[in-house]
Coordinates of C-alpha atoms in Angstrom, one line a residue:
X853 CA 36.5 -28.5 -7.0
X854 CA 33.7 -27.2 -8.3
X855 CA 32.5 -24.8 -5.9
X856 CA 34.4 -21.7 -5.4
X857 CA 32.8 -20.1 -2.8
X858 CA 31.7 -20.1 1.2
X859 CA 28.2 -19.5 0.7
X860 CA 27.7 -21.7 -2.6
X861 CA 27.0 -24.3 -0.4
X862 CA 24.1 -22.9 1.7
X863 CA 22.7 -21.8 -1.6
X864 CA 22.8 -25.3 -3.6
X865 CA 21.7 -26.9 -0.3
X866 CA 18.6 -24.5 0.0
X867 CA 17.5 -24.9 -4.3
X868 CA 15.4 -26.8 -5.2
X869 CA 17.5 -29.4 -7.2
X870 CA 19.7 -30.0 -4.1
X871 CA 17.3 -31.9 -1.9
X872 CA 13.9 -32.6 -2.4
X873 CA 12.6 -29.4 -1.2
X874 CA 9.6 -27.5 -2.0
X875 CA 9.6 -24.4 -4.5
X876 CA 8.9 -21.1 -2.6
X877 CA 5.4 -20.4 -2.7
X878 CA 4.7 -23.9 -2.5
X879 CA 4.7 -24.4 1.2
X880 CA 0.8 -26.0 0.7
X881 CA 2.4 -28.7 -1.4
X882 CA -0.3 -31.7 -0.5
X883 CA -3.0 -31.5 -2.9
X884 CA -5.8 -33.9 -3.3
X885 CA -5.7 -35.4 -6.6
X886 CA -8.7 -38.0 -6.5
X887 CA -11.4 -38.8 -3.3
X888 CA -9.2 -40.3 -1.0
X889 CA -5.9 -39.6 -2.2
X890 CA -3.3 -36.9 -1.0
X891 CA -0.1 -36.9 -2.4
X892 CA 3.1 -34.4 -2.5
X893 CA 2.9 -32.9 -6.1
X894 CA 6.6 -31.4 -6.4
X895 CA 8.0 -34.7 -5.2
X896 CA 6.0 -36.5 -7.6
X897 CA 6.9 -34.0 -10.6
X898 CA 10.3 -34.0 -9.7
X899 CA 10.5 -37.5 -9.8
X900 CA 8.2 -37.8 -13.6
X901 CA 10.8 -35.2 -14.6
X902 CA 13.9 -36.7 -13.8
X903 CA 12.8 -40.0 -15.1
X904 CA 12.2 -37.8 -18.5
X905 CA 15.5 -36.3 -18.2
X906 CA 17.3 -39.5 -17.9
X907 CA 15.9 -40.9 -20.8
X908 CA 17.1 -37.8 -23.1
X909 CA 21.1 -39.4 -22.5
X910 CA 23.8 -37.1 -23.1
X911 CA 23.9 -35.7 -27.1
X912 CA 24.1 -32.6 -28.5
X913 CA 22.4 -30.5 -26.5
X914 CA 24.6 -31.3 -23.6
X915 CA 27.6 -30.3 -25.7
X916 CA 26.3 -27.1 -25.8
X917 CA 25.4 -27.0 -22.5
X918 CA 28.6 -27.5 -21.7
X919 CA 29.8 -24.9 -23.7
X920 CA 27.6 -22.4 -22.5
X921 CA 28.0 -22.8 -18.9
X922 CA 31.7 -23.7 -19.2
X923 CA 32.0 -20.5 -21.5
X924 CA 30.3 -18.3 -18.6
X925 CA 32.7 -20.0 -16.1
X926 CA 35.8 -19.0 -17.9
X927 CA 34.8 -15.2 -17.9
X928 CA 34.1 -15.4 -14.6
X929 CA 37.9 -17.2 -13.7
X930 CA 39.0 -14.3 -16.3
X931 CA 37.8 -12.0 -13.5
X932 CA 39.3 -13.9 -11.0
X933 CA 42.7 -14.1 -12.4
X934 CA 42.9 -10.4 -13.5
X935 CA 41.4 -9.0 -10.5
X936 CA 45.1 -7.9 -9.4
X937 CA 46.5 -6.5 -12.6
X938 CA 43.2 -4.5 -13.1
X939 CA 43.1 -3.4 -9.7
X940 CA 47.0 -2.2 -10.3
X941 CA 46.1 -0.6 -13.1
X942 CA 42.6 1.2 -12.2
X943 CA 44.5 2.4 -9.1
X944 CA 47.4 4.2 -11.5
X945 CA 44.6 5.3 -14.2
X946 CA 42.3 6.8 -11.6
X947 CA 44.8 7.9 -9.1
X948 CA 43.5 6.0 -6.2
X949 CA 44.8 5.3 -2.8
X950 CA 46.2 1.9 -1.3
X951 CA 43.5 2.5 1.2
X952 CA 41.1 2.8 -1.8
X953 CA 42.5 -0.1 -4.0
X954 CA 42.1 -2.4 -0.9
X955 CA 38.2 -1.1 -1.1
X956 CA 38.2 -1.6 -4.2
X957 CA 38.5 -5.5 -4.0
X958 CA 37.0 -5.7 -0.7
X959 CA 33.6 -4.3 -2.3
X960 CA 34.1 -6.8 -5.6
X961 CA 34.1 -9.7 -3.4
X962 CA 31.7 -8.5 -1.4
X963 CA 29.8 -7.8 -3.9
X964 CA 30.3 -11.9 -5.2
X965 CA 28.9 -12.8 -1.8
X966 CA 26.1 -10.7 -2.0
X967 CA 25.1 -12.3 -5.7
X968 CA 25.9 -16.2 -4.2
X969 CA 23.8 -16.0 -1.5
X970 CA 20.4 -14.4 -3.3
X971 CA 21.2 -17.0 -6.4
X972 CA 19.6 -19.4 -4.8
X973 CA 16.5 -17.5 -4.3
X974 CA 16.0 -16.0 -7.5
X975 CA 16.9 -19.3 -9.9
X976 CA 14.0 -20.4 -7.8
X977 CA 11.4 -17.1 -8.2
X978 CA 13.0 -16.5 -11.7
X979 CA 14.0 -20.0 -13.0
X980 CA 17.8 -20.7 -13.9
X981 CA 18.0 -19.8 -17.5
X982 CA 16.6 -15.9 -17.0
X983 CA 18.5 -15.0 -13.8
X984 CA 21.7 -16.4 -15.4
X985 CA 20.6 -14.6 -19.1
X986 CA 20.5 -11.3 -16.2
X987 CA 24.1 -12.0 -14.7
X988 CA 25.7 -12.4 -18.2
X989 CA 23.9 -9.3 -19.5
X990 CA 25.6 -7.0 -16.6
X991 CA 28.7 -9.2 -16.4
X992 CA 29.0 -8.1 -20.3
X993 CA 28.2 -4.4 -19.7
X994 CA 30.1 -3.7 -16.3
X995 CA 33.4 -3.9 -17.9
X996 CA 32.7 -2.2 -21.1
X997 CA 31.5 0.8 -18.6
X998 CA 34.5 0.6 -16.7
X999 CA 36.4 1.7 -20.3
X1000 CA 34.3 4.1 -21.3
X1001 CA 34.1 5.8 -17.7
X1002 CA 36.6 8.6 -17.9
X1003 CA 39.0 9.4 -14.5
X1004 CA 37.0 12.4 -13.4
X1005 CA 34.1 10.0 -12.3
X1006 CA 35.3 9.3 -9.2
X1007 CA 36.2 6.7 -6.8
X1008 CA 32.6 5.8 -6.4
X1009 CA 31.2 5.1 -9.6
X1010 CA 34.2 2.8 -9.8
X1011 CA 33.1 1.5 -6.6
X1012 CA 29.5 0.6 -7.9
X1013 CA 30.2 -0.8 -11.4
X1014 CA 32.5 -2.9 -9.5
X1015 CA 30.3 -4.2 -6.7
X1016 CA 28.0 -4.8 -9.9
X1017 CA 30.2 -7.0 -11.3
X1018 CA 30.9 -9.1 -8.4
X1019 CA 27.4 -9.5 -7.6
X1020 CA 26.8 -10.8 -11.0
X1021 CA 29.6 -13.2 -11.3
X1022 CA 28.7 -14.7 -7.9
X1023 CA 25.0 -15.4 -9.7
X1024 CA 26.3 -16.8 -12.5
X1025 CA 28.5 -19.3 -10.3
X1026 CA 25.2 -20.6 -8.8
X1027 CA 23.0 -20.5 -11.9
X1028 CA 25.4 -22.4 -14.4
X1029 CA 25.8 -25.0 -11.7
X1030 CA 22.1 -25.5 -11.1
X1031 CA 21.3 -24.9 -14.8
X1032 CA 23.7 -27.4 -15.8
X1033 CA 23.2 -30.3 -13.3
X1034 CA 18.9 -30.0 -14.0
X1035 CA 19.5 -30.1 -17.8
X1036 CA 21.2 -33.7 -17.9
X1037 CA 21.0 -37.3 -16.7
X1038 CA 22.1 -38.8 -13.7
X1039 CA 24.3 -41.2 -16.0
X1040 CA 26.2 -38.3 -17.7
X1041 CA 26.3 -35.3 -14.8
X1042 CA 29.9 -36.0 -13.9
X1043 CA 30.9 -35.6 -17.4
X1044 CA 29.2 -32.6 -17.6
X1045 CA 30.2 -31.0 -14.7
X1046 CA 34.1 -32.0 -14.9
X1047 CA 33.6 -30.8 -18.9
X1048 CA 32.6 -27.7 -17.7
X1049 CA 35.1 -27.4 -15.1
X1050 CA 37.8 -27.6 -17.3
X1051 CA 36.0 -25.2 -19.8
X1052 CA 36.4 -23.0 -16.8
X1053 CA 40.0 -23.0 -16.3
X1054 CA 40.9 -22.4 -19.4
X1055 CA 39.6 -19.0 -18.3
X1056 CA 43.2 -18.4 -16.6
X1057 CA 45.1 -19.2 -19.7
X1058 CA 43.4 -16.8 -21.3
X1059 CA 43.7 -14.3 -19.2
X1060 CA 47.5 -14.9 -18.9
X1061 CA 47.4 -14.7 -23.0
X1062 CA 45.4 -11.2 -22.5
X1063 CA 48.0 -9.7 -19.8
X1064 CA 50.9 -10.3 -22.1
X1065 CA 49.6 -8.6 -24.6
X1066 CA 47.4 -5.7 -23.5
X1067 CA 49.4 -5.4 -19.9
X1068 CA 53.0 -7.0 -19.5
X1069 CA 53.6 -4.8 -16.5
X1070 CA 50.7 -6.6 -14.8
X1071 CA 49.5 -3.1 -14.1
X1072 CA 52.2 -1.4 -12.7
X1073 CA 53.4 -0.5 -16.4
X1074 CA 52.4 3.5 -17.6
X1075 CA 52.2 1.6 -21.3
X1076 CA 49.6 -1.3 -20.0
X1077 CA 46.7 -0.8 -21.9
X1078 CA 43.8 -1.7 -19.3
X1079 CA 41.3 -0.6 -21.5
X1080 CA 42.2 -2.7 -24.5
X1081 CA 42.6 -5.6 -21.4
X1082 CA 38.9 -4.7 -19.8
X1083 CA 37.3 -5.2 -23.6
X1084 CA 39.1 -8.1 -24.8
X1085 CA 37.8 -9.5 -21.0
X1086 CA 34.7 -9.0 -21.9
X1087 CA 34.4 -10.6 -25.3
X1088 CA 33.8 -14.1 -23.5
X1089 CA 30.5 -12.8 -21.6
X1090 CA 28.8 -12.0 -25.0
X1091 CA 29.9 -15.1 -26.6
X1092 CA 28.5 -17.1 -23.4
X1093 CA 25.3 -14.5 -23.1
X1094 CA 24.9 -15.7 -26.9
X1095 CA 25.1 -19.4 -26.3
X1096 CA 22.9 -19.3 -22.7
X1097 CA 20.4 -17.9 -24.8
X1098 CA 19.9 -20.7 -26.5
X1099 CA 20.1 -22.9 -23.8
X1100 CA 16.3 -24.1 -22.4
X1101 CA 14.6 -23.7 -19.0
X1102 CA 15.5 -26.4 -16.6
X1103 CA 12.8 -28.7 -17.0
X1104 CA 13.0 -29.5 -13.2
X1105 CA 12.6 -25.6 -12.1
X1106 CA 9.7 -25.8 -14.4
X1107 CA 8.0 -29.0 -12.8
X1108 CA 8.2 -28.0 -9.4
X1109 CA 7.0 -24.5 -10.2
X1110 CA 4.1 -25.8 -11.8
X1111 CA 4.5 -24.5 -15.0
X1112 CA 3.5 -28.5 -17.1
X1113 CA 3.4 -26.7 -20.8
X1114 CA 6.9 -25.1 -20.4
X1115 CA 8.4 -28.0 -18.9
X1116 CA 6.9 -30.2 -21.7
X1117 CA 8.2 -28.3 -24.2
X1118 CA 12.1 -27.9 -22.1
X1119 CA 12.5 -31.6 -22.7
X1120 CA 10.8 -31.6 -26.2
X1121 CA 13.7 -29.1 -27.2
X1122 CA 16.4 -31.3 -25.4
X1123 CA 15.4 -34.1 -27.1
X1124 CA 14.7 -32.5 -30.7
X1125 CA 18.9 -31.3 -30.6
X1126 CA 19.2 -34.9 -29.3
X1127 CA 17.5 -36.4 -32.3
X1128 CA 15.0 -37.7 -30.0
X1129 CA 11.2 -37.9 -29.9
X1130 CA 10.0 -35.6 -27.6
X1131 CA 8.6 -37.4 -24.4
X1132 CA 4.9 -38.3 -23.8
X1133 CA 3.1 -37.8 -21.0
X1134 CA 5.6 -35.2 -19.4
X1135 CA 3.0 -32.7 -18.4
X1136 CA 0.2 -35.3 -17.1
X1137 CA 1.0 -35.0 -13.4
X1138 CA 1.8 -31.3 -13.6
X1139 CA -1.9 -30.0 -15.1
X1140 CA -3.1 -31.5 -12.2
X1141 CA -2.2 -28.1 -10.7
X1142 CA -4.1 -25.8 -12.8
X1143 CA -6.3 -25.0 -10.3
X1144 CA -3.2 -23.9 -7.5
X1145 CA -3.1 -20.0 -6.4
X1146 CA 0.2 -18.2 -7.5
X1147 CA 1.6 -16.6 -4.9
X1148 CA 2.7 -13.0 -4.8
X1149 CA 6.3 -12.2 -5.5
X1150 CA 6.8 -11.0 -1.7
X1151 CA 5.5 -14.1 -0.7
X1152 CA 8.0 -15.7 -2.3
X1153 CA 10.6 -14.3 -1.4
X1154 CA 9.7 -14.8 2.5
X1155 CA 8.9 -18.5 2.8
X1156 CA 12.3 -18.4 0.5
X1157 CA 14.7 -17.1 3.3
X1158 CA 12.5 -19.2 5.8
X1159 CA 13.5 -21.8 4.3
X1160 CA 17.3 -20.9 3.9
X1161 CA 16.8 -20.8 7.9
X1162 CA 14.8 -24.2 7.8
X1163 CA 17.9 -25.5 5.9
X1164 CA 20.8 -23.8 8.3
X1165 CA 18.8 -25.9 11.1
X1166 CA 18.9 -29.1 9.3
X1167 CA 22.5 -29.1 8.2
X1168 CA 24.5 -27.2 11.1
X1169 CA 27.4 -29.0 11.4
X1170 CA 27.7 -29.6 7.9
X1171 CA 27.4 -26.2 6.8
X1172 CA 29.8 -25.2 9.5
X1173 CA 32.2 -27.6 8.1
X1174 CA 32.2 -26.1 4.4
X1175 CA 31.9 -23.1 4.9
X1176 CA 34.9 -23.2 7.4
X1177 CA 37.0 -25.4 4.4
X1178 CA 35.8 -22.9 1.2
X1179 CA 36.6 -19.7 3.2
X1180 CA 39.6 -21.0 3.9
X1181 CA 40.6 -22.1 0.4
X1182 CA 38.9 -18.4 -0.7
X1183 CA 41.0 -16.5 1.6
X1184 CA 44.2 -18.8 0.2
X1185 CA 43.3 -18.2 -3.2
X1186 CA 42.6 -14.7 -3.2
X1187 CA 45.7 -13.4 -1.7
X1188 CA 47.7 -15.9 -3.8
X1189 CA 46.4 -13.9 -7.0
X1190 CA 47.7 -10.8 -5.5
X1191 CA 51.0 -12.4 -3.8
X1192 CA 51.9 -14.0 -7.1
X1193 CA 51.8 -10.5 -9.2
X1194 CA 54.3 -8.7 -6.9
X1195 CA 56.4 -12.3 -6.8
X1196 CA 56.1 -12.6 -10.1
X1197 CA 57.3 -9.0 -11.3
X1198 CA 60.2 -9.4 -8.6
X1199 CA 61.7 -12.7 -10.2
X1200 CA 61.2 -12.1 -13.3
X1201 CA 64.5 -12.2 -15.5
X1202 CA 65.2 -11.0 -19.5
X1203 CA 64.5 -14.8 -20.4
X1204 CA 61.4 -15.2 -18.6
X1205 CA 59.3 -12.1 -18.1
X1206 CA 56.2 -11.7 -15.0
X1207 CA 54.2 -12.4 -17.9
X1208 CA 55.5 -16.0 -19.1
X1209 CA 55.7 -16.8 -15.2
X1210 CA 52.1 -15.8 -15.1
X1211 CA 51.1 -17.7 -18.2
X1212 CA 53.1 -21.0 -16.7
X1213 CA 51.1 -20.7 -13.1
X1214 CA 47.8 -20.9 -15.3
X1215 CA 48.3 -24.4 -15.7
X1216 CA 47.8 -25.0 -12.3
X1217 CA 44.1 -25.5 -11.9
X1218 CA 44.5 -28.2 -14.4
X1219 CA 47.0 -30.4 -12.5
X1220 CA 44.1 -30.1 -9.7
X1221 CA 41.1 -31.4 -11.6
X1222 CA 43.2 -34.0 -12.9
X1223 CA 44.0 -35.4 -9.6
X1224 CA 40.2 -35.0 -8.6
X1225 CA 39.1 -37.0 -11.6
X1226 CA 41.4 -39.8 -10.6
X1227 CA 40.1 -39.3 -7.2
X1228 CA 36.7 -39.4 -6.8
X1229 CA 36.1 -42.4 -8.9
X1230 CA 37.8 -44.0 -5.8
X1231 CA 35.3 -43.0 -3.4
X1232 CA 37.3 -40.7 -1.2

């Protein structure tokens, strides 16, 4: 319930929190810490930090963890539940064909795909917080452009802004997730995560609370105010760029990178909103690695994708398995957001408008995290 798309899997799988991997750049990871001793430094900081982490229980910086990522998540379903409406309406607004709408959400989708699968890589080059500080930044700004762009533009720079978009929201899927699951104990990460699930949907209601009032035609209506619709839509990214921001580093990213002062001071600031003292000893193991070569960014980025193939090697049929599952599901769910606007608009009646009908379908994603909460505690 939690992942939303094909490749989300290939790109948790191939992170560093996932398994216990190495960092890119890190393919050298034995270093010789006394005489006779060789040890693997990235397990042994991952463990030191996760031991931390545990310790720091679930408080108030969890809460606004969970508000931050959850926030983030509910502009993103936002997106996803508007993506029909707003297509309706660009189309009218900018004159565009049915051959050009369709490319229009092909190239947004697209565009999500492109952003999931490079998440992965760049939480891990760029750590979680800054890539996902990146995503909300153009997520904020894409659809602000798309209201001050005026119709003569062209099909094209619509095309771009929305491939932008895309990309960025599929980032931000990956780097909450990671960000989130890093940032809090073992004990407490299925509150967390089922927290910010719900956080999430709630990104549907008020989307269906937006439609009815900037766009009760659902796009197909010469009074629907798209505009008004596209800046109210993005008012969630800057309140969840505001609350990322104060959000710290993973303190895992930072262990395994080698980088012992700023993890140190990641779980210091955890614990300080946690009314905590800050944990001693959390940089021993990691200054052992002062003396370790940075590698360039290039570098990086290649023994990154070799290991995305190292990873596709390991876990073939299970790979094959989800992604067969959440493309199915993704096909599903994005043509029932564009079924369910014409089905809606065709049913609806003077006592319950396409907008109500809308607004009442919202409430599905909740009935299905409820039945997964009773669920899973089961074991199945």
């Amino acid at each position: 319930f939690v992942f939303k798309h094909p490749l989300l899997h290939i790109c948790l799988l191939c992170s560093t929190h996932a398994i216990h991997s190495i960092m890119p750049g890190r393919s050298d990871a034995r270093r010789r810490l006394a005489r006779f001793s060789v040890v693997h430094v990235e397990d042994l900081a991952m463990t030191t930090t996760f031991a931390h982490i545990n310790k720091l229980g679930f408080g108030p910086y969890q809460y606004l963890l969970i508000a931050a990522c959850g926030l983030a998540g509910a502009a993103e379903a936002m997106e996803m539940g508007a993506s029909a409406p707003l297509t309706a309406a660009l189309g009218h607004a900018f004159t565009l064909s049915q051959n050009e709408r369709a490319q229009l959400v092909a190239v947004t989708y697209f565009g999500e795909g492109i952003g999931t699968l490079a998440a992965g890589l760049l939480c891990d080059i760029l750590g979680r917080k800054g890539i996902l500080l990146g995503a909300s930044v153009v997520s904020a700004l894409s659809l602000p452009a798309v209201v001050a762009m005026p119709v003569w533009c062209g099909f094209k720079a619509l095309l771009a802004l929305r491939f932008f978009s895309g990309a960025a929201l599929g980032v931000m899927a990956v780097s909450t997730t990671v960000l989130a699951i890093e940032s809090c104990s073992a004990a407490s990460r299925n509150t967390v995560m089922f927290s910010i699930q719900f956080i999430n949907y709630v990104g549907y209601l008020l989307c269906a609370m937006s439609l009815s009032m900037y766009m009760p035609g659902l796009g197909e209506d010469p009074s629907d105010s798209w505009r008004g619709f596209c800046l109210v839509m993005s008012v969630p990214f800057v309140v969840g760029l505001l609350l990322v921001a104060l959000l710290a580093e993973s303190p895992l990213s930072l262990a395994v990178r080698g980088d012992g002062v700023g993890c140190a001071k990641s779980l210091a600031y955890i614990a300080k909103l946690n009314g905590l003292p800050a944990p001693s000893g959390a940089n021993r193991v990691l200054d052992r690695k002062a003396v370790a070569v940075e590698d360039s960014f290039m570098s990086k980025v290649g023994l990154g994708f070799n290991k995305v193939c190292i990873e596709v090697q390991m876990f073939p049929k299970l790979l094959a398995l989800l992604t067969a599952i959440d493309s199915c599901r993704t096909f599903f769910t994005v043509g029932i957001v564009y079924a369910s606007k014409d089905i809606f608009l065709t049913v609806s009646s003077p006592t319950m408008s396409a907008t109500n009908l809308n607004g009442i379908a919202s409430f599905a994603p909740f009935v299905g995290i409820l039945c997964a909460s009773l669920v899973l505690p089961l074991g199945i």
